[in-house]
Amino acid sequence: MTFDTTDIQLLHYLQADAKQTTKELAHKLNLSVTAVYERIKKLERSGVIAQYVALVDKNKIDRSFVAFCHIKLVQHTQDNIVKFEREVTSLKEVVACYHISGDYDYLLKVVVQDMEKFRDFMVKKLTSISHIGSTHSMFVINEVKHTTAIRL
Amino acid sequence: MTFDTTDIQLLHYLQADAKQTTKELAHKLNLSVTAVYERIKKLERSGVIAQYVALVDKNKIDRSFVAFCHIKLVQHTQDNIVKFEREVTSLKEVVACYHISGDYDYLLKVVVQDMEKFRDFMVKKLTSISHIGSTHSMFVINEVKHTTAIRL
DNA sequence: TGTGAAAGCGGTCCGAC
DNA sequence: GTCGGACCGCTTTCACA
């Protein structure tokens, strides 16, 4: 799929605020309501817009403690990898998990209440997953930037 | 603000799909439309729901290359930190930046087209930011899990 | 807080350009 | 790909338990 400047602007607006009416968007883009409507539908049908979600403020729901965990597996067999990925995916504290290049195999983003809960998570959940070799945790001191929007 | 099980369920649904009608949600929660409406408004007013956004599929817009960059500053003066954070925040390729504990000062998530663009980003944008000491990049081989939803 | 009903507005579809 | 008009359903408000 190819995008003109109007599509790019539209994506920009929808990534910032998905609750705008097509009327408002039509005004911003100097287009009719129907034209904007068709463009949005096209973006949805093609899967460019994958979903519409509500973003919750971590600090308002007592989940202010964020950590990144590097993880190394003991062995990199197909079986170990599949099992690890399945188990780690099912943990609600893990909001992101990336298989990465470098000294460690995986990078996890973990969101919990506080350091005590993080300790619980490490001891009771993470390290009980089979085949984990070593881990290395980094704690977030400050979230300088965090956006779900990708600027084209 | 305090949440009962209905609020928690509601947040769960809205974090998964913000375009559901209050009617559908009322059905799922066994409540009236108005009751759901009032709960949502309360969550919005209190800032628990910070925003509603469209999530775009990276792969559909040619931004499939993701890297994490560790960054160390040369000196940790107040001034350096402020400048670095301001400059890095303004870079569109940087979708996240965290001040973290450990060997490095910052962890950046960078989203670009491909390795070539990543190189451009490093050479022309990132390393031209003042006061950067050393960097260490890790490339994402596979995104195992990535969610914007926080489960309570 | 909860409910149902009434009002108003926006999303959606249509035929035309 | 765009337009305006018309319809229908949803959001929003209200009086009330």
mmCIF file of C-alpha atoms (C1' of nucleotides) in Angstrom:
data_model
loop_
_atom_site.group_PDB
_atom_site.id
_atom_site.type_symbol
_atom_site.label_atom_id
_atom_site.label_comp_id
_atom_site.label_asym_id
_atom_site.label_seq_id
_atom_site.Cartn_x
_atom_site.Cartn_y
_atom_site.Cartn_z
ATOM 1 C CA MET A 1 0.000 0.000 0.000
ATOM 2 C CA THR A 2 1.171 3.479 -0.836
ATOM 3 C CA PHE A 3 0.481 6.697 1.063
ATOM 4 C CA ASP A 4 0.095 10.255 -0.099
ATOM 5 C CA THR A 5 0.681 13.206 2.192
ATOM 6 C CA THR A 6 -2.977 13.217 3.233
ATOM 7 C CA ASP A 7 -2.747 9.586 4.385
ATOM 8 C CA ILE A 8 0.406 10.365 6.327
ATOM 9 C CA GLN A 9 -1.242 13.318 8.037
ATOM 10 C CA LEU A 10 -4.330 11.244 8.755
ATOM 11 C CA LEU A 11 -2.247 8.495 10.352
ATOM 12 C CA HIS A 12 -0.487 11.143 12.372
ATOM 13 C CA TYR A 13 -3.769 12.503 13.715
ATOM 14 C CA LEU A 14 -5.275 9.093 14.441
ATOM 15 C CA GLN A 15 -2.149 7.933 16.250
ATOM 16 C CA ALA A 16 -2.426 10.995 18.471
ATOM 17 C CA ASP A 17 -6.163 10.815 19.088
ATOM 18 C CA ALA A 18 -8.443 8.131 17.732
ATOM 19 C CA LYS A 19 -11.625 9.661 19.115
ATOM 20 C CA GLN A 20 -11.716 12.634 16.791
ATOM 21 C CA THR A 21 -14.795 12.704 14.603
ATOM 22 C CA THR A 22 -14.399 12.359 10.863
ATOM 23 C CA LYS A 23 -15.891 15.832 10.704
ATOM 24 C CA GLU A 24 -13.005 17.277 12.717
ATOM 25 C CA LEU A 25 -10.473 15.348 10.651
ATOM 26 C CA ALA A 26 -12.150 16.478 7.434
ATOM 27 C CA HIS A 27 -11.720 20.066 8.568
ATOM 28 C CA LYS A 28 -8.033 19.596 9.448
ATOM 29 C CA LEU A 29 -7.319 17.867 6.149
ATOM 30 C CA ASN A 30 -9.463 20.165 4.007
ATOM 31 C CA LEU A 31 -11.531 17.256 2.764
ATOM 32 C CA SER A 32 -15.125 16.106 2.938
ATOM 33 C CA VAL A 33 -16.351 13.762 5.654
ATOM 34 C CA THR A 34 -16.843 10.931 3.180
ATOM 35 C CA ALA A 35 -13.367 11.246 1.713
ATOM 36 C CA VAL A 36 -11.824 10.995 5.171
ATOM 37 C CA TYR A 37 -14.142 8.120 6.018
ATOM 38 C CA GLU A 38 -13.047 6.171 2.931
ATOM 39 C CA ARG A 39 -9.387 6.783 3.639
ATOM 40 C CA ILE A 40 -9.735 5.575 7.215
ATOM 41 C CA LYS A 41 -11.596 2.446 6.104
ATOM 42 C CA LYS A 42 -8.874 1.740 3.561
ATOM 43 C CA LEU A 43 -6.203 2.030 6.256
ATOM 44 C CA GLU A 44 -8.199 -0.284 8.514
ATOM 45 C CA ARG A 45 -8.926 -2.867 5.822
ATOM 46 C CA SER A 46 -5.303 -3.003 4.699
ATOM 47 C CA GLY A 47 -4.201 -3.560 8.288
ATOM 48 C CA VAL A 48 -2.115 -0.395 8.465
ATOM 49 C CA ILE A 49 -4.280 0.603 11.395
ATOM 50 C CA ALA A 50 -4.093 -2.595 13.419
ATOM 51 C CA GLN A 51 -6.296 -1.579 16.333
ATOM 52 C CA TYR A 52 -7.757 1.226 18.376
ATOM 53 C CA VAL A 53 -6.898 1.137 22.056
ATOM 54 C CA ALA A 54 -7.242 3.100 25.272
ATOM 55 C CA LEU A 55 -3.901 3.989 26.843
ATOM 56 C CA VAL A 56 -3.872 3.801 30.615
ATOM 57 C CA ASP A 57 -1.665 5.980 32.826
ATOM 58 C CA LYS A 58 0.624 3.588 34.755
ATOM 59 C CA ASN A 59 0.986 6.012 37.631
ATOM 60 C CA LYS A 60 -2.775 6.225 38.177
ATOM 61 C CA ILE A 61 -3.159 2.486 38.595
ATOM 62 C CA ASP A 62 -0.188 1.815 40.858
ATOM 63 C CA ARG A 63 2.108 0.296 38.245
ATOM 64 C CA SER A 64 4.886 2.882 38.376
ATOM 65 C CA PHE A 65 7.819 0.505 38.661
ATOM 66 C CA VAL A 66 9.317 -0.365 35.290
ATOM 67 C CA ALA A 67 12.329 -2.562 34.646
ATOM 68 C CA PHE A 68 14.092 -4.005 31.648
ATOM 69 C CA CYS A 69 15.469 -7.535 32.013
ATOM 70 C CA HIS A 70 18.113 -9.072 29.837
ATOM 71 C CA ILE A 71 17.819 -12.837 29.671
ATOM 72 C CA LYS A 72 20.154 -15.524 28.455
ATOM 73 C CA LEU A 73 18.982 -19.079 27.838
ATOM 74 C CA VAL A 74 21.122 -22.054 28.818
ATOM 75 C CA GLN A 75 20.690 -23.762 25.478
ATOM 76 C CA HIS A 76 19.264 -22.428 22.239
ATOM 77 C CA THR A 77 17.376 -25.477 21.095
ATOM 78 C CA GLN A 78 14.185 -24.910 19.122
ATOM 79 C CA ASP A 79 12.270 -26.533 21.936
ATOM 80 C CA ASN A 80 13.703 -24.288 24.667
ATOM 81 C CA ILE A 81 13.040 -21.178 22.677
ATOM 82 C CA VAL A 82 9.414 -22.071 21.969
ATOM 83 C CA LYS A 83 8.745 -22.980 25.594
ATOM 84 C CA PHE A 84 10.430 -19.876 26.965
ATOM 85 C CA GLU A 85 8.588 -17.572 24.593
ATOM 86 C CA ARG A 86 5.244 -19.157 25.386
ATOM 87 C CA GLU A 87 5.746 -18.939 29.143
ATOM 88 C CA VAL A 88 7.092 -15.415 29.176
ATOM 89 C CA THR A 89 4.273 -14.211 26.924
ATOM 90 C CA SER A 90 1.709 -15.453 29.406
ATOM 91 C CA LEU A 91 3.115 -13.351 32.258
ATOM 92 C CA LYS A 92 0.984 -10.269 32.731
ATOM 93 C CA GLU A 93 3.866 -8.259 34.221
ATOM 94 C CA VAL A 94 5.760 -8.621 30.932
ATOM 95 C CA VAL A 95 4.420 -5.985 28.560
ATOM 96 C CA ALA A 96 7.108 -6.545 25.944
ATOM 97 C CA CYS A 97 9.586 -9.250 24.996
ATOM 98 C CA TYR A 98 12.128 -8.989 22.203
ATOM 99 C CA HIS A 99 14.505 -11.588 20.839
ATOM 100 C CA ILE A 100 17.656 -9.526 20.316
ATOM 101 C CA SER A 101 21.209 -9.688 19.061
ATOM 102 C CA GLY A 102 24.130 -9.242 21.436
ATOM 103 C CA ASP A 103 25.321 -10.644 24.721
ATOM 104 C CA TYR A 104 21.837 -11.610 25.877
ATOM 105 C CA ASP A 105 19.066 -13.414 23.998
ATOM 106 C CA TYR A 106 16.006 -11.504 25.163
ATOM 107 C CA LEU A 107 15.012 -8.093 26.434
ATOM 108 C CA LEU A 108 11.870 -7.864 28.560
ATOM 109 C CA LYS A 109 9.958 -4.838 29.716
ATOM 110 C CA VAL A 110 8.350 -5.494 33.061
ATOM 111 C CA VAL A 111 5.720 -3.308 34.742
ATOM 112 C CA VAL A 112 4.827 -3.817 38.418
ATOM 113 C CA GLN A 113 3.836 -1.886 41.557
ATOM 114 C CA ASP A 114 7.191 -1.524 43.281
ATOM 115 C CA MET A 115 10.570 -3.082 43.950
ATOM 116 C CA GLU A 116 9.061 -5.653 46.292
ATOM 117 C CA LYS A 117 6.646 -6.842 43.609
ATOM 118 C CA PHE A 118 9.506 -6.899 41.157
ATOM 119 C CA ARG A 119 11.430 -9.155 43.477
ATOM 120 C CA ASP A 120 8.391 -11.446 43.709
ATOM 121 C CA PHE A 121 8.136 -11.461 39.952
ATOM 122 C CA MET A 122 11.793 -12.412 39.517
ATOM 123 C CA VAL A 123 11.843 -15.113 42.169
ATOM 124 C CA LYS A 124 8.422 -16.662 41.716
ATOM 125 C CA LYS A 125 7.664 -16.168 38.054
ATOM 126 C CA LEU A 126 10.562 -15.320 35.797
ATOM 127 C CA THR A 127 13.328 -17.512 37.143
ATOM 128 C CA SER A 128 10.960 -20.436 37.500
ATOM 129 C CA ILE A 129 10.645 -20.524 33.738
ATOM 130 C CA SER A 130 12.668 -23.422 32.445
ATOM 131 C CA HIS A 131 15.984 -23.063 30.640
ATOM 132 C CA ILE A 132 16.848 -19.560 31.808
ATOM 133 C CA GLY A 133 20.595 -19.133 32.128
ATOM 134 C CA SER A 134 21.316 -15.689 33.490
ATOM 135 C CA THR A 135 19.433 -12.430 33.865
ATOM 136 C CA HIS A 136 20.445 -8.816 34.210
ATOM 137 C CA SER A 137 17.963 -6.164 35.303
ATOM 138 C CA MET A 138 17.942 -2.424 34.710
ATOM 139 C CA PHE A 139 15.495 -0.170 36.485
ATOM 140 C CA VAL A 140 13.799 2.790 34.872
ATOM 141 C CA ILE A 141 14.673 5.969 36.752
ATOM 142 C CA ASN A 142 12.697 8.211 34.440
ATOM 143 C CA GLU A 143 10.609 7.732 31.326
ATOM 144 C CA VAL A 144 11.954 10.510 29.118
ATOM 145 C CA LYS A 145 9.886 9.621 26.068
ATOM 146 C CA HIS A 146 7.341 6.988 25.282
ATOM 147 C CA THR A 147 5.029 7.034 22.306
ATOM 148 C CA THR A 148 2.935 4.508 20.409
ATOM 149 C CA ALA A 149 2.945 6.746 17.339
ATOM 150 C CA ILE A 150 5.336 6.200 14.450
ATOM 151 C CA ARG A 151 6.085 9.347 12.499
ATOM 152 C CA LEU A 152 6.498 8.941 8.751
ATOM 153 C CA MET B 1 -8.993 6.482 42.657
ATOM 154 C CA THR B 2 -10.158 3.003 43.527
ATOM 155 C CA PHE B 3 -11.363 0.275 41.186
ATOM 156 C CA ASP B 4 -13.903 -2.480 41.636
ATOM 157 C CA THR B 5 -13.853 -5.618 39.498
ATOM 158 C CA THR B 6 -16.156 -3.993 36.948
ATOM 159 C CA ASP B 7 -13.747 -1.104 36.444
ATOM 160 C CA ILE B 8 -10.869 -3.527 36.040
ATOM 161 C CA GLN B 9 -12.766 -5.516 33.441
ATOM 162 C CA LEU B 10 -13.802 -2.348 31.679
ATOM 163 C CA LEU B 11 -10.188 -1.136 31.503
ATOM 164 C CA HIS B 12 -9.224 -4.525 30.177
ATOM 165 C CA TYR B 13 -11.776 -4.308 27.361
ATOM 166 C CA LEU B 14 -10.966 -0.727 26.457
ATOM 167 C CA GLN B 15 -7.233 -1.419 26.355
ATOM 168 C CA ALA B 16 -7.928 -4.228 23.893
ATOM 169 C CA ASP B 17 -10.408 -2.356 21.706
ATOM 170 C CA ALA B 18 -11.439 1.228 22.230
ATOM 171 C CA LYS B 19 -13.970 1.242 19.397
ATOM 172 C CA GLN B 20 -16.489 -1.024 21.106
ATOM 173 C CA THR B 21 -19.815 0.671 21.699
ATOM 174 C CA THR B 22 -21.009 1.221 25.244
ATOM 175 C CA LYS B 23 -23.861 -1.082 24.281
ATOM 176 C CA GLU B 24 -21.495 -3.985 23.620
ATOM 177 C CA LEU B 25 -19.580 -3.247 26.802
ATOM 178 C CA ALA B 26 -22.818 -3.014 28.784
ATOM 179 C CA HIS B 27 -23.687 -6.488 27.544
ATOM 180 C CA LYS B 28 -20.292 -7.945 28.453
ATOM 181 C CA LEU B 29 -20.373 -6.346 31.894
ATOM 182 C CA ASN B 30 -24.047 -7.051 32.582
ATOM 183 C CA LEU B 31 -24.794 -3.399 33.128
ATOM 184 C CA SER B 32 -26.898 -0.718 31.516
ATOM 185 C CA VAL B 33 -25.514 1.518 28.796
ATOM 186 C CA THR B 34 -25.628 4.575 31.044
ATOM 187 C CA ALA B 35 -23.818 2.862 33.899
ATOM 188 C CA VAL B 36 -20.976 1.888 31.566
ATOM 189 C CA TYR B 37 -20.961 5.361 30.084
ATOM 190 C CA GLU B 38 -20.588 6.959 33.512
ATOM 191 C CA ARG B 39 -17.770 4.602 34.491
ATOM 192 C CA ILE B 40 -15.870 5.355 31.301
ATOM 193 C CA LYS B 41 -16.281 9.102 31.801
ATOM 194 C CA LYS B 42 -15.006 8.756 35.345
ATOM 195 C CA LEU B 43 -11.921 6.873 34.128
ATOM 196 C CA GLU B 44 -11.317 9.553 31.497
ATOM 197 C CA ARG B 45 -11.828 12.487 33.878
ATOM 198 C CA SER B 46 -9.517 11.020 36.504
ATOM 199 C CA GLY B 47 -6.810 10.531 33.882
ATOM 200 C CA VAL B 48 -6.675 6.750 34.288
ATOM 201 C CA ILE B 49 -7.488 6.558 30.607
ATOM 202 C CA ALA B 50 -4.923 8.998 29.268
ATOM 203 C CA GLN B 51 -5.791 8.827 25.591
ATOM 204 C CA TYR B 52 -7.342 6.833 22.792
ATOM 205 C CA VAL B 53 -5.030 6.052 19.906
ATOM 206 C CA ALA B 54 -4.810 4.127 16.650
ATOM 207 C CA LEU B 55 -1.999 1.567 16.630
ATOM 208 C CA VAL B 56 -0.216 1.271 13.311
ATOM 209 C CA ASP B 57 1.388 -1.939 12.056
ATOM 210 C CA LYS B 58 5.117 -1.193 11.638
ATOM 211 C CA ASN B 59 5.495 -3.812 8.943
ATOM 212 C CA LYS B 60 2.800 -2.264 6.775
ATOM 213 C CA ILE B 61 4.482 1.140 6.684
ATOM 214 C CA ASP B 62 8.052 0.010 6.070
ATOM 215 C CA ARG B 63 9.368 0.528 9.586
ATOM 216 C CA SER B 64 10.284 -3.074 10.374
ATOM 217 C CA PHE B 65 13.764 -2.472 11.703
ATOM 218 C CA VAL B 66 13.833 -2.029 15.469
ATOM 219 C CA ALA B 67 16.890 -1.516 17.633
ATOM 220 C CA PHE B 68 17.596 -0.744 21.268
ATOM 221 C CA CYS B 69 20.504 1.595 21.964
ATOM 222 C CA HIS B 70 22.293 1.918 25.255
ATOM 223 C CA ILE B 71 23.820 5.341 25.726
ATOM 224 C CA LYS B 72 26.368 6.685 28.170
ATOM 225 C CA LEU B 73 26.941 10.420 28.634
ATOM 226 C CA VAL B 74 30.415 11.830 29.061
ATOM 227 C CA GLN B 75 29.465 13.928 32.042
ATOM 228 C CA HIS B 76 26.312 13.855 34.127
ATOM 229 C CA THR B 77 25.840 17.534 34.691
ATOM 230 C CA GLN B 78 22.305 18.824 34.986
ATOM 231 C CA ASP B 79 22.852 20.813 31.838
ATOM 232 C CA ASN B 80 24.063 17.859 29.756
ATOM 233 C CA ILE B 81 21.176 15.729 30.862
ATOM 234 C CA VAL B 82 18.555 18.329 30.008
ATOM 235 C CA LYS B 83 20.088 18.995 26.596
ATOM 236 C CA PHE B 84 20.462 15.334 25.745
ATOM 237 C CA GLU B 85 16.905 14.517 26.753
ATOM 238 C CA ARG B 86 15.488 17.410 24.791
ATOM 239 C CA GLU B 87 17.409 16.524 21.647
ATOM 240 C CA VAL B 88 16.736 12.812 21.768
ATOM 241 C CA THR B 89 13.021 13.411 22.385
ATOM 242 C CA SER B 90 12.779 15.432 19.201
ATOM 243 C CA LEU B 91 14.078 12.595 17.012
ATOM 244 C CA LYS B 92 11.179 10.881 15.284
ATOM 245 C CA GLU B 93 13.052 7.565 14.991
ATOM 246 C CA VAL B 94 13.216 7.368 18.798
ATOM 247 C CA VAL B 95 9.879 6.019 19.988
ATOM 248 C CA ALA B 96 11.023 5.506 23.579
ATOM 249 C CA CYS B 97 13.798 6.770 25.829
ATOM 250 C CA TYR B 98 14.363 5.673 29.409
ATOM 251 C CA HIS B 99 16.837 6.929 31.968
ATOM 252 C CA ILE B 100 17.976 3.678 33.560
ATOM 253 C CA SER B 101 20.187 2.244 36.263
ATOM 254 C CA GLY B 102 23.224 0.152 35.391
ATOM 255 C CA ASP B 103 26.262 0.423 33.159
ATOM 256 C CA TYR B 104 24.602 2.791 30.718
ATOM 257 C CA ASP B 105 22.565 5.925 31.383
ATOM 258 C CA TYR B 106 19.831 5.611 28.766
ATOM 259 C CA LEU B 107 17.984 2.983 26.797
ATOM 260 C CA LEU B 108 16.441 4.043 23.490
ATOM 261 C CA LYS B 109 14.029 2.202 21.261
ATOM 262 C CA VAL B 110 14.592 3.143 17.653
ATOM 263 C CA VAL B 111 12.301 2.318 14.732
ATOM 264 C CA VAL B 112 13.482 2.749 11.136
ATOM 265 C CA GLN B 113 13.189 1.191 7.664
ATOM 266 C CA ASP B 114 16.306 -0.956 7.550
ATOM 267 C CA MET B 115 19.927 -1.328 8.648
ATOM 268 C CA GLU B 116 21.050 1.335 6.218
ATOM 269 C CA LYS B 117 18.630 3.868 7.682
ATOM 270 C CA PHE B 118 19.728 2.828 11.137
ATOM 271 C CA ARG B 119 23.309 3.590 10.214
ATOM 272 C CA ASP B 120 22.220 7.011 8.940
ATOM 273 C CA PHE B 121 20.365 7.589 12.162
ATOM 274 C CA MET B 122 23.386 6.702 14.286
ATOM 275 C CA VAL B 123 25.914 8.696 12.272
ATOM 276 C CA LYS B 124 23.879 11.752 11.350
ATOM 277 C CA LYS B 125 21.454 12.134 14.217
ATOM 278 C CA LEU B 126 22.241 10.267 17.401
ATOM 279 C CA THR B 127 26.009 10.654 17.682
ATOM 280 C CA SER B 128 25.795 14.295 16.663
ATOM 281 C CA ILE B 129 23.934 14.984 19.885
ATOM 282 C CA SER B 130 26.298 16.676 22.273
ATOM 283 C CA HIS B 131 27.834 14.968 25.312
ATOM 284 C CA ILE B 132 27.289 11.373 24.225
ATOM 285 C CA GLY B 133 30.062 9.153 25.528
ATOM 286 C CA SER B 134 29.537 5.656 24.204
ATOM 287 C CA THR B 135 26.685 3.694 22.650
ATOM 288 C CA HIS B 136 25.856 0.035 22.358
ATOM 289 C CA SER B 137 23.166 -1.202 19.964
ATOM 290 C CA MET B 138 21.081 -4.353 20.039
ATOM 291 C CA PHE B 139 18.923 -5.341 17.103
ATOM 292 C CA VAL B 140 15.500 -6.880 17.434
ATOM 293 C CA ILE B 141 15.447 -10.290 15.764
ATOM 294 C CA ASN B 142 11.846 -11.004 16.681
ATOM 295 C CA GLU B 143 9.120 -9.192 18.582
ATOM 296 C CA VAL B 144 7.821 -11.987 20.802
ATOM 297 C CA LYS B 145 5.347 -9.864 22.719
ATOM 298 C CA HIS B 146 4.372 -6.239 22.608
ATOM 299 C CA THR B 147 1.291 -4.798 24.228
ATOM 300 C CA THR B 148 0.089 -1.378 25.313
ATOM 301 C CA ALA B 149 -2.344 -2.952 27.783
ATOM 302 C CA ILE B 150 -1.533 -3.266 31.469
ATOM 303 C CA ARG B 151 -3.357 -6.129 33.166
ATOM 304 C CA LEU B 152 -4.491 -5.518 36.730
ATOM 305 C "C1'" DT C 1 -24.761 4.138 41.631
ATOM 306 C "C1'" DG C 2 -28.018 2.283 39.227
ATOM 307 C "C1'" DT C 3 -32.003 2.431 35.324
ATOM 308 C "C1'" DG C 4 -34.875 3.396 30.930
ATOM 309 C "C1'" DA C 5 -36.444 6.796 27.655
ATOM 310 C "C1'" DA C 6 -35.802 10.854 24.780
ATOM 311 C "C1'" DA C 7 -32.908 13.883 22.020
ATOM 312 C "C1'" DG C 8 -29.153 15.015 19.164
ATOM 313 C "C1'" DC C 9 -25.186 14.047 16.715
ATOM 314 C "C1'" DG C 10 -21.923 11.329 14.032
ATOM 315 C "C1'" DG C 11 -20.791 7.177 11.414
ATOM 316 C "C1'" DT C 12 -22.108 4.965 7.441
ATOM 317 C "C1'" DC C 13 -24.050 4.156 2.891
ATOM 318 C "C1'" DC C 14 -25.794 5.842 -1.485
ATOM 319 C "C1'" DG C 15 -25.953 7.844 -6.116
ATOM 320 C "C1'" DA C 16 -23.597 11.337 -8.727
ATOM 321 C "C1'" DC C 17 -19.348 13.684 -10.448
ATOM 322 C "C1'" DG D 1 -11.056 9.403 -5.387
ATOM 323 C "C1'" DT D 2 -14.332 12.884 -4.224
ATOM 324 C "C1'" DC D 3 -18.840 15.035 -2.928
ATOM 325 C "C1'" DG D 4 -23.372 16.127 -0.178
ATOM 326 C "C1'" DG D 5 -27.592 14.122 1.600
ATOM 327 C "C1'" DA D 6 -30.247 10.784 4.205
ATOM 328 C "C1'" DC D 7 -30.662 7.149 7.419
ATOM 329 C "C1'" DC D 8 -29.789 4.648 11.469
ATOM 330 C "C1'" DG D 9 -27.562 3.755 15.756
ATOM 331 C "C1'" DC D 10 -24.913 5.379 19.161
ATOM 332 C "C1'" DT D 11 -23.587 8.845 22.690
ATOM 333 C "C1'" DT D 12 -25.284 11.787 25.931
ATOM 334 C "C1'" DT D 13 -28.609 13.817 29.008
ATOM 335 C "C1'" DC D 14 -32.489 13.611 31.931
ATOM 336 C "C1'" DA D 15 -35.816 12.300 35.620
ATOM 337 C "C1'" DC D 16 -36.140 8.898 38.822
ATOM 338 C "C1'" DA D 17 -35.446 4.433 41.963
#
